[in-house]
Tab-separated table of C-alpha atoms in Angstrom:
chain	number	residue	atom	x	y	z
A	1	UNK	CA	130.759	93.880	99.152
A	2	UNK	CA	126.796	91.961	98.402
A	3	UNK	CA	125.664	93.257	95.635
A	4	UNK	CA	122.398	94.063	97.503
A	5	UNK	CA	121.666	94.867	101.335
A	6	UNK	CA	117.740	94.585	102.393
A	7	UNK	CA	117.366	96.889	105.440
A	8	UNK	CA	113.853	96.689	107.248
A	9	UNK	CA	113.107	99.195	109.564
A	10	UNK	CA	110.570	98.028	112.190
A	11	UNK	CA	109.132	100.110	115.540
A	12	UNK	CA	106.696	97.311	117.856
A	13	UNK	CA	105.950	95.301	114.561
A	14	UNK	CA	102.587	93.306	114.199
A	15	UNK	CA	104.310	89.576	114.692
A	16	UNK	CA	102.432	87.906	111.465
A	17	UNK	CA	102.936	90.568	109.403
A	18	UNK	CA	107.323	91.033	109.912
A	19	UNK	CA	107.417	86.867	109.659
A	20	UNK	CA	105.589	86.783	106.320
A	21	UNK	CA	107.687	89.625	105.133
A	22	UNK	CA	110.910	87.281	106.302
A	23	UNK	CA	109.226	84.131	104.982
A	24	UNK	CA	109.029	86.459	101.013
A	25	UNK	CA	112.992	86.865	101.595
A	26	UNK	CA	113.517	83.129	102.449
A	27	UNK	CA	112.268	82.760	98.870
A	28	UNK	CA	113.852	85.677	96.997
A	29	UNK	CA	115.345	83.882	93.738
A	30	UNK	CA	118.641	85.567	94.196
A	31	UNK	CA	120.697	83.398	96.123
A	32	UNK	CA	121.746	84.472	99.756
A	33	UNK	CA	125.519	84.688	99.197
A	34	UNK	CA	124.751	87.593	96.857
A	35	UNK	CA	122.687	90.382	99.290
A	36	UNK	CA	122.472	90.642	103.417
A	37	UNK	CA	119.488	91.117	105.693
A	38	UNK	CA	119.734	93.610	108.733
A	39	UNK	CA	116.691	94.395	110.616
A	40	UNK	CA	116.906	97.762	112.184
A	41	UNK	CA	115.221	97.567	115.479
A	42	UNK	CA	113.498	101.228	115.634
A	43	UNK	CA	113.431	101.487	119.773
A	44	UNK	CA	110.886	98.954	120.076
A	45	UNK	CA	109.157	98.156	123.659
A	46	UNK	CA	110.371	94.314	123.371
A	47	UNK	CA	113.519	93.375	121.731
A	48	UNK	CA	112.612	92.383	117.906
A	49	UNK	CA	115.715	90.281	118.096
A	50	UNK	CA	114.128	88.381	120.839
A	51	UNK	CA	111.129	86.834	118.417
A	52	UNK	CA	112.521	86.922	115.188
A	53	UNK	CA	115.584	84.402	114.042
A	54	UNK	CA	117.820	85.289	111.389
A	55	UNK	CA	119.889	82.522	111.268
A	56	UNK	CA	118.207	80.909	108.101
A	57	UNK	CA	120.240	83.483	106.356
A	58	UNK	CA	124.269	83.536	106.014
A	59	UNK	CA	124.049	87.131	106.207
A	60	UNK	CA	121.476	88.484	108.475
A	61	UNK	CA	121.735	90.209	111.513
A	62	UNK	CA	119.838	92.500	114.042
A	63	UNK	CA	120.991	96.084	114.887
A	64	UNK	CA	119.211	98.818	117.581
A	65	UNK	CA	118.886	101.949	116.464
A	66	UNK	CA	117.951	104.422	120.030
A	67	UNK	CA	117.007	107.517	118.146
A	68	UNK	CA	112.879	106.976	117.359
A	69	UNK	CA	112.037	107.965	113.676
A	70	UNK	CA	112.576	106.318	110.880
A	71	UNK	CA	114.667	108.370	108.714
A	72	UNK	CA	117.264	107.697	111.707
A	73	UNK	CA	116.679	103.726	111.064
A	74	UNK	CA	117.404	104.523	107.547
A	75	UNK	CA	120.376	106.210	107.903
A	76	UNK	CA	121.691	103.469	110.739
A	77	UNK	CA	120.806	100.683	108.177
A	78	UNK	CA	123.216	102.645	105.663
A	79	UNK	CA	125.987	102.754	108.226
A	80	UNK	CA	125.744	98.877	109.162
A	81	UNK	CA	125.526	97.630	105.800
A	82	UNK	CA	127.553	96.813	103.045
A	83	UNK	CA	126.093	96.141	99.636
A	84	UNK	CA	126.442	97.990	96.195
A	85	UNK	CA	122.637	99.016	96.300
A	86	UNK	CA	120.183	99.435	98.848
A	87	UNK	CA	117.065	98.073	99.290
A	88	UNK	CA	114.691	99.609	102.261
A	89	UNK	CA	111.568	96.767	103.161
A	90	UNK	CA	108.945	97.964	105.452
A	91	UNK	CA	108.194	95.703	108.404
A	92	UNK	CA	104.864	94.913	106.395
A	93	UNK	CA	105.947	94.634	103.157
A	94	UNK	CA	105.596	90.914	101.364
A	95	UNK	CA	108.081	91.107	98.194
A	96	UNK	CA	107.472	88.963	94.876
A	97	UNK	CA	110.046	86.369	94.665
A	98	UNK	CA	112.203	87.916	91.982
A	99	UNK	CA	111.836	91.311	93.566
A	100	UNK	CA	115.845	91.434	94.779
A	101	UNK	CA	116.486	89.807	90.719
A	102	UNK	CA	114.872	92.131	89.205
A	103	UNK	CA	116.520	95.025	91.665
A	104	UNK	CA	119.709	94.067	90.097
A	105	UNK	CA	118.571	93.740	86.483
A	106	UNK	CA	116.848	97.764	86.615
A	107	UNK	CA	120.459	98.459	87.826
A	108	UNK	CA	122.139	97.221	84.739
A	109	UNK	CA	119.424	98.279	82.472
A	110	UNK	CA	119.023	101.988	83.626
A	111	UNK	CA	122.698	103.585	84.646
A	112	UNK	CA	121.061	107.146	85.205
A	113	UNK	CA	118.683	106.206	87.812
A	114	UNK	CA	119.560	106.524	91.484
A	115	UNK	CA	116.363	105.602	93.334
A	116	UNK	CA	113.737	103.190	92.143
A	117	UNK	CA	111.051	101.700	93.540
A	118	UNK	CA	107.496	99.549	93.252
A	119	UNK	CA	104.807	100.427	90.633
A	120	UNK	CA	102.947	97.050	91.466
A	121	UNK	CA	101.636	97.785	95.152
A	122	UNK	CA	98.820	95.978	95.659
A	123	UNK	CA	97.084	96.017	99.649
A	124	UNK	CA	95.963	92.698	101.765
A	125	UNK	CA	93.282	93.794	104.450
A	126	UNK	CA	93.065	92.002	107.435
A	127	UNK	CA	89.593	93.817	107.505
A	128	UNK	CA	88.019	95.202	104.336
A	129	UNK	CA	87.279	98.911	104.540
A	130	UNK	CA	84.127	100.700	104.387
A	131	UNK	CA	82.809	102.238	100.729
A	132	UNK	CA	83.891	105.832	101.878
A	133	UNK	CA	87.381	104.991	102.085
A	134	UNK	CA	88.062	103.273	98.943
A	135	UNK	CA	88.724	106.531	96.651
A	136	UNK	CA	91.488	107.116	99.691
A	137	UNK	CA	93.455	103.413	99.376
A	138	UNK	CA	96.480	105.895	97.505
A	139	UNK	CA	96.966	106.817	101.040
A	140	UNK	CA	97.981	103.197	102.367
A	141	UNK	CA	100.302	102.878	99.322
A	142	UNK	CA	98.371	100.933	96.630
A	143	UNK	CA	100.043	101.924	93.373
A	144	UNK	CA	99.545	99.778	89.995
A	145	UNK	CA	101.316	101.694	86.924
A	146	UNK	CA	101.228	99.599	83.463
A	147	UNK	CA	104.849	100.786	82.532
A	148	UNK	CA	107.729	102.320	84.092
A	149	UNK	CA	108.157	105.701	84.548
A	150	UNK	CA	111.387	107.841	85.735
A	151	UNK	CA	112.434	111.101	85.710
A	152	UNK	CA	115.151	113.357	86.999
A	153	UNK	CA	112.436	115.959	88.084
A	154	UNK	CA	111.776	116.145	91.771
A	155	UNK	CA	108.299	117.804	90.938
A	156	UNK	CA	107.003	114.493	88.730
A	157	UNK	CA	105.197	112.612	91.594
A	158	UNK	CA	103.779	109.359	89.334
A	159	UNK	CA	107.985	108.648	89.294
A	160	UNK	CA	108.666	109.228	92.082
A	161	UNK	CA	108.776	105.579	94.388
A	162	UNK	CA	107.642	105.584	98.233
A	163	UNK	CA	110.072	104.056	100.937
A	164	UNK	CA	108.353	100.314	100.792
A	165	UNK	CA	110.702	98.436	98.247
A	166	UNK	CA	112.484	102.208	97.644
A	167	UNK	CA	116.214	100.781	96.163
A	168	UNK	CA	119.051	103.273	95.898
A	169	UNK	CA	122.652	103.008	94.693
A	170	UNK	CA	124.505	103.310	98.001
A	171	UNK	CA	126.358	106.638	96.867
A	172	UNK	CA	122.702	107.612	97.355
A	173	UNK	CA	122.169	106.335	100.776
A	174	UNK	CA	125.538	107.940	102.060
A	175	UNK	CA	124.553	111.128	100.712
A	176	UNK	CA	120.773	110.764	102.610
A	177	UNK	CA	123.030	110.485	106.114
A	178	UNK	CA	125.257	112.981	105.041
A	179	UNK	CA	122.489	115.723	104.018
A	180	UNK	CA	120.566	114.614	107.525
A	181	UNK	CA	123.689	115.742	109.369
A	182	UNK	CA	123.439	119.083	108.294
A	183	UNK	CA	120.125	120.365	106.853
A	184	UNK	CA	118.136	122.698	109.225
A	185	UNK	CA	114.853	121.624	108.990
A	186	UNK	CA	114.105	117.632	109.536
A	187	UNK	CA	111.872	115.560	108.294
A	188	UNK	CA	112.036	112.267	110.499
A	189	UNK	CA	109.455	109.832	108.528
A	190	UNK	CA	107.291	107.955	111.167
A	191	UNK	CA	108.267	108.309	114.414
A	192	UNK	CA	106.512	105.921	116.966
A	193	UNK	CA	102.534	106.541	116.800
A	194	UNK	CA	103.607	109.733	114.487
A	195	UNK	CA	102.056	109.202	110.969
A	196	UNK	CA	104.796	111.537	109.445
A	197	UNK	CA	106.187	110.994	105.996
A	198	UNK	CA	108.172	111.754	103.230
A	199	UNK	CA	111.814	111.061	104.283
A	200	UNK	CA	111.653	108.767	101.169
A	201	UNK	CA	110.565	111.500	98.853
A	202	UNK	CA	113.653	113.685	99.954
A	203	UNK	CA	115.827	110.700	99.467
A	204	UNK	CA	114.807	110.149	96.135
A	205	UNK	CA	115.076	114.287	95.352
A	206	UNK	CA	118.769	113.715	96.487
A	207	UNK	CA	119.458	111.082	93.673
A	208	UNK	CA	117.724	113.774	91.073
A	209	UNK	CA	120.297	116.235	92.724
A	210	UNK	CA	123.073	114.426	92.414
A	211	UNK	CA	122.617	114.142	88.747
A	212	UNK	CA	120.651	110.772	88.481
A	213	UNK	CA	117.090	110.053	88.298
A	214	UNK	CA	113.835	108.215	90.001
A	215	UNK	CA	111.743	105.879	88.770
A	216	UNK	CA	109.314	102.959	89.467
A	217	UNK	CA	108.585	100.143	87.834
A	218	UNK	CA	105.905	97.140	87.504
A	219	UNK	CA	107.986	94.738	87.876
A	220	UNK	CA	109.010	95.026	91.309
A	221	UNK	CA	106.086	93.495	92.954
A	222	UNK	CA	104.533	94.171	96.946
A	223	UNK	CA	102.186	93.091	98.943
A	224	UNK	CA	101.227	95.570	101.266
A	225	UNK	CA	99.311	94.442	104.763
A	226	UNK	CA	97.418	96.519	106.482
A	227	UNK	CA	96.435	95.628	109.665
A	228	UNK	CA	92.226	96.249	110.807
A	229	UNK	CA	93.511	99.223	113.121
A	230	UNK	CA	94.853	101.325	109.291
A	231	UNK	CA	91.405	101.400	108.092
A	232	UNK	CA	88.962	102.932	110.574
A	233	UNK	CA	88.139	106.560	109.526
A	234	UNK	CA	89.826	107.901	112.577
A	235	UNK	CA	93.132	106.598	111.207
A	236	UNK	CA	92.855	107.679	107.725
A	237	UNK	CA	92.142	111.693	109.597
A	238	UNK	CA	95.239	111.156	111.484
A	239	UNK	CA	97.125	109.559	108.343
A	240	UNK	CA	95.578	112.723	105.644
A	241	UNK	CA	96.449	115.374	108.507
A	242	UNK	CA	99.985	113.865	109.448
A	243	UNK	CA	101.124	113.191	105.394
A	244	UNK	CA	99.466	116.444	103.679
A	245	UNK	CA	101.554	118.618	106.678
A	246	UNK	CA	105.100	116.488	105.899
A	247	UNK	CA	104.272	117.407	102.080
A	248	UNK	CA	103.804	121.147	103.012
A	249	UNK	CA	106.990	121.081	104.991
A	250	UNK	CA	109.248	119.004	101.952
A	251	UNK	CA	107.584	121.660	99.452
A	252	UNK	CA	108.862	124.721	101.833
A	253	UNK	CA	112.558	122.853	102.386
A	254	UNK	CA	113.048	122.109	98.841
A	255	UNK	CA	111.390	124.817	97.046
A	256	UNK	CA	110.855	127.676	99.684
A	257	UNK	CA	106.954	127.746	99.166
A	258	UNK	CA	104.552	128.500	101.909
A	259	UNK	CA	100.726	127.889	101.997
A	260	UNK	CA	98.280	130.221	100.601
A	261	UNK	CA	97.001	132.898	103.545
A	262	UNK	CA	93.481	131.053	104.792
A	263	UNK	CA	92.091	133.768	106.002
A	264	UNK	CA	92.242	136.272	102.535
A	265	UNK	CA	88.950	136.958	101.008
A	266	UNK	CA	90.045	134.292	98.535
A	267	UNK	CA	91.049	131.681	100.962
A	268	UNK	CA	87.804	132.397	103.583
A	269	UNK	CA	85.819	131.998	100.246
A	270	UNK	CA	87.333	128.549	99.577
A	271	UNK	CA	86.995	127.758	103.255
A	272	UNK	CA	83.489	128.694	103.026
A	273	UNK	CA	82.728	127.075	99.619
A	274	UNK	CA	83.989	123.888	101.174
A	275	UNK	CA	82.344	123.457	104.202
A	276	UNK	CA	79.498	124.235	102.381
A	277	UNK	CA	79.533	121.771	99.532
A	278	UNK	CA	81.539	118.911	101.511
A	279	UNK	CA	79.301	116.260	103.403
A	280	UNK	CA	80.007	113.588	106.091
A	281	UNK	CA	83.200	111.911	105.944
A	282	UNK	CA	84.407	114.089	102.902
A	283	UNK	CA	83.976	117.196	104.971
A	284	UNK	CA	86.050	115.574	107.832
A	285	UNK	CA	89.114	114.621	105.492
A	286	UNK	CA	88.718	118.531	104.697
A	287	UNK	CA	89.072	119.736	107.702
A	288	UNK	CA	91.931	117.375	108.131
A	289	UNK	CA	94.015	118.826	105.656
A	290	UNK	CA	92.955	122.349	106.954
A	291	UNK	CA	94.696	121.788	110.597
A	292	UNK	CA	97.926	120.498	108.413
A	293	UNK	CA	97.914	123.642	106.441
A	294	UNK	CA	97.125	125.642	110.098
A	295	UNK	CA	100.081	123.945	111.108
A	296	UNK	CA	102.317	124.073	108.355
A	297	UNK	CA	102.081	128.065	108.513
A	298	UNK	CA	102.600	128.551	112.389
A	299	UNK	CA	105.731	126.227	111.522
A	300	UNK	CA	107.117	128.514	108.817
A	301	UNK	CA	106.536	131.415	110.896
């Protein structure tokens, strides 16, 4: 058994972007004996295997995974690999050098934690946004916390990590594919052009239920790229609409709750108040997160 397997899911990746993220494991200081590399190849149109060579590394190897989605490239990456912990790298994700080191030193160092992930997410534009969309950068996964945080809470959001550098004890992982097996309502993650999320959340609210905790931490260090096409304003509609409904559905799965009615007098008054006060692009992300919530309630009915 490695005492670390680096699973990165990728669907059509941009080509620069998945080599640099290779080239930042080429030059992890933990040598390569120690953790394996599989890259899950999410149904992509051209063979990922066909452009990108793993043999630099001892341990590396290429899998296909059929089903589109990436909670089901999660879940195959659990079932091909081997190592003590898990640790999921998006197909533009550039880790520190130590980031795999200091995987296995939060390991030792905190026992009761069975997720953790990146508190230092910093973003690399390949073209700089506009103003508007600065206050919205959360959204692409910048993060920057001074200290780490965990928590066995599922509610406590500034602990709990996102799926780019998200490491789990494998117990963990082999729960995730066992809970997907049988739990009613899905939540798939991305799923080709499909902006959906928070697969990563409900894999960290399975550590908290299996008695361990969630954290993230400063140390563990990402560079996240983000291609021109991520920052046009119809992308970051798509992206608020896409993520605010997967939230809505994780909140109703995990703690039965249900949007508020739109169309009381109180919620045609807040409809009114903000279409009102909300200009330009602000209105826009608005009405954004209205369809989500339309959505979210034809779903629960």
């Amino acid at each position: 058994m490695f005492d670390v397997s680096v699973i990165i899911c990728t669907h059509n990746p941009h080509r620069r972007y998945l080599e640099r993220v290779l080239d930042s494991l080429r030059e992890q200081t933990l040598a390569n004996e120690r953790w394996e590399l599989v890259v899950v190849d999410n149904s992509s149109s051209r063979a990922v295997a066909n452009d990108f060579d793993l043999s630099w590394h001892p341990n590396g190897r290429h899998v296909v995974e059929t089903q589109l989605g990436l909670s089901a490239a999660r879940q195959r990456g659990v079932a091909e690999t081997s190592g003590r912990l898990l640790v999921f790298v998006d197909d533009d994700n550039e880790l520190a050098r130590d980031y795999l080191t200091e995987v296995l030193r939060i390991e030792h160092e905190h026992p009761f934690l069975g997720a953790w992930g990146s508190g230092g997410i910093s973003l690399e534009f390949e073209v700089q946004p506009a103003q508007h969309l600065h206050h919205l950068l959360p959204w692409l996964g910048l993060r920057q916390v001074d200290r780490p945080l965990w928590t066995n809470v599922t509610s406590c959001a500034d602990a709990t990590p996102i799926g780019a550098g998200l490491c789990l004890r494998r117990e963990i992982g082999v729960a995730y594919v066992d809970f997907c097996k049988t739990t009613t309502i899905q939540i798939s993650g991305r799923k080709g052009t499909s902006l959906g999320a928070h697969e990563d959340f409900e894999i960290c609210y399975l550590a908290c239920k299996s008695g361990l905790g969630m954290g993230v931490f400063p140390e563990l260090k990402i560079k996240h790229l983000i291609v021109a096409a991520r920052v046009s304003d119809a992308h970051f509609l798509k992206l608020i609409e896409s993520v605010t409904l997967s939230n809505l559905v994780l909140a109703h799965k995990w703690y039965g709750t249900i949007p508020r009615p739109i169309f009381s007098v109180r919620g045609i008054g807040s409809m009114v108040l903000n279409l009102l006060t909300r200009r330009g692009f602000d209105r826009r992300v608005y009405l954004a997160e209205l369809r989500a919530d339309l959505a979210a309630r034809r779903m629960f009915a």
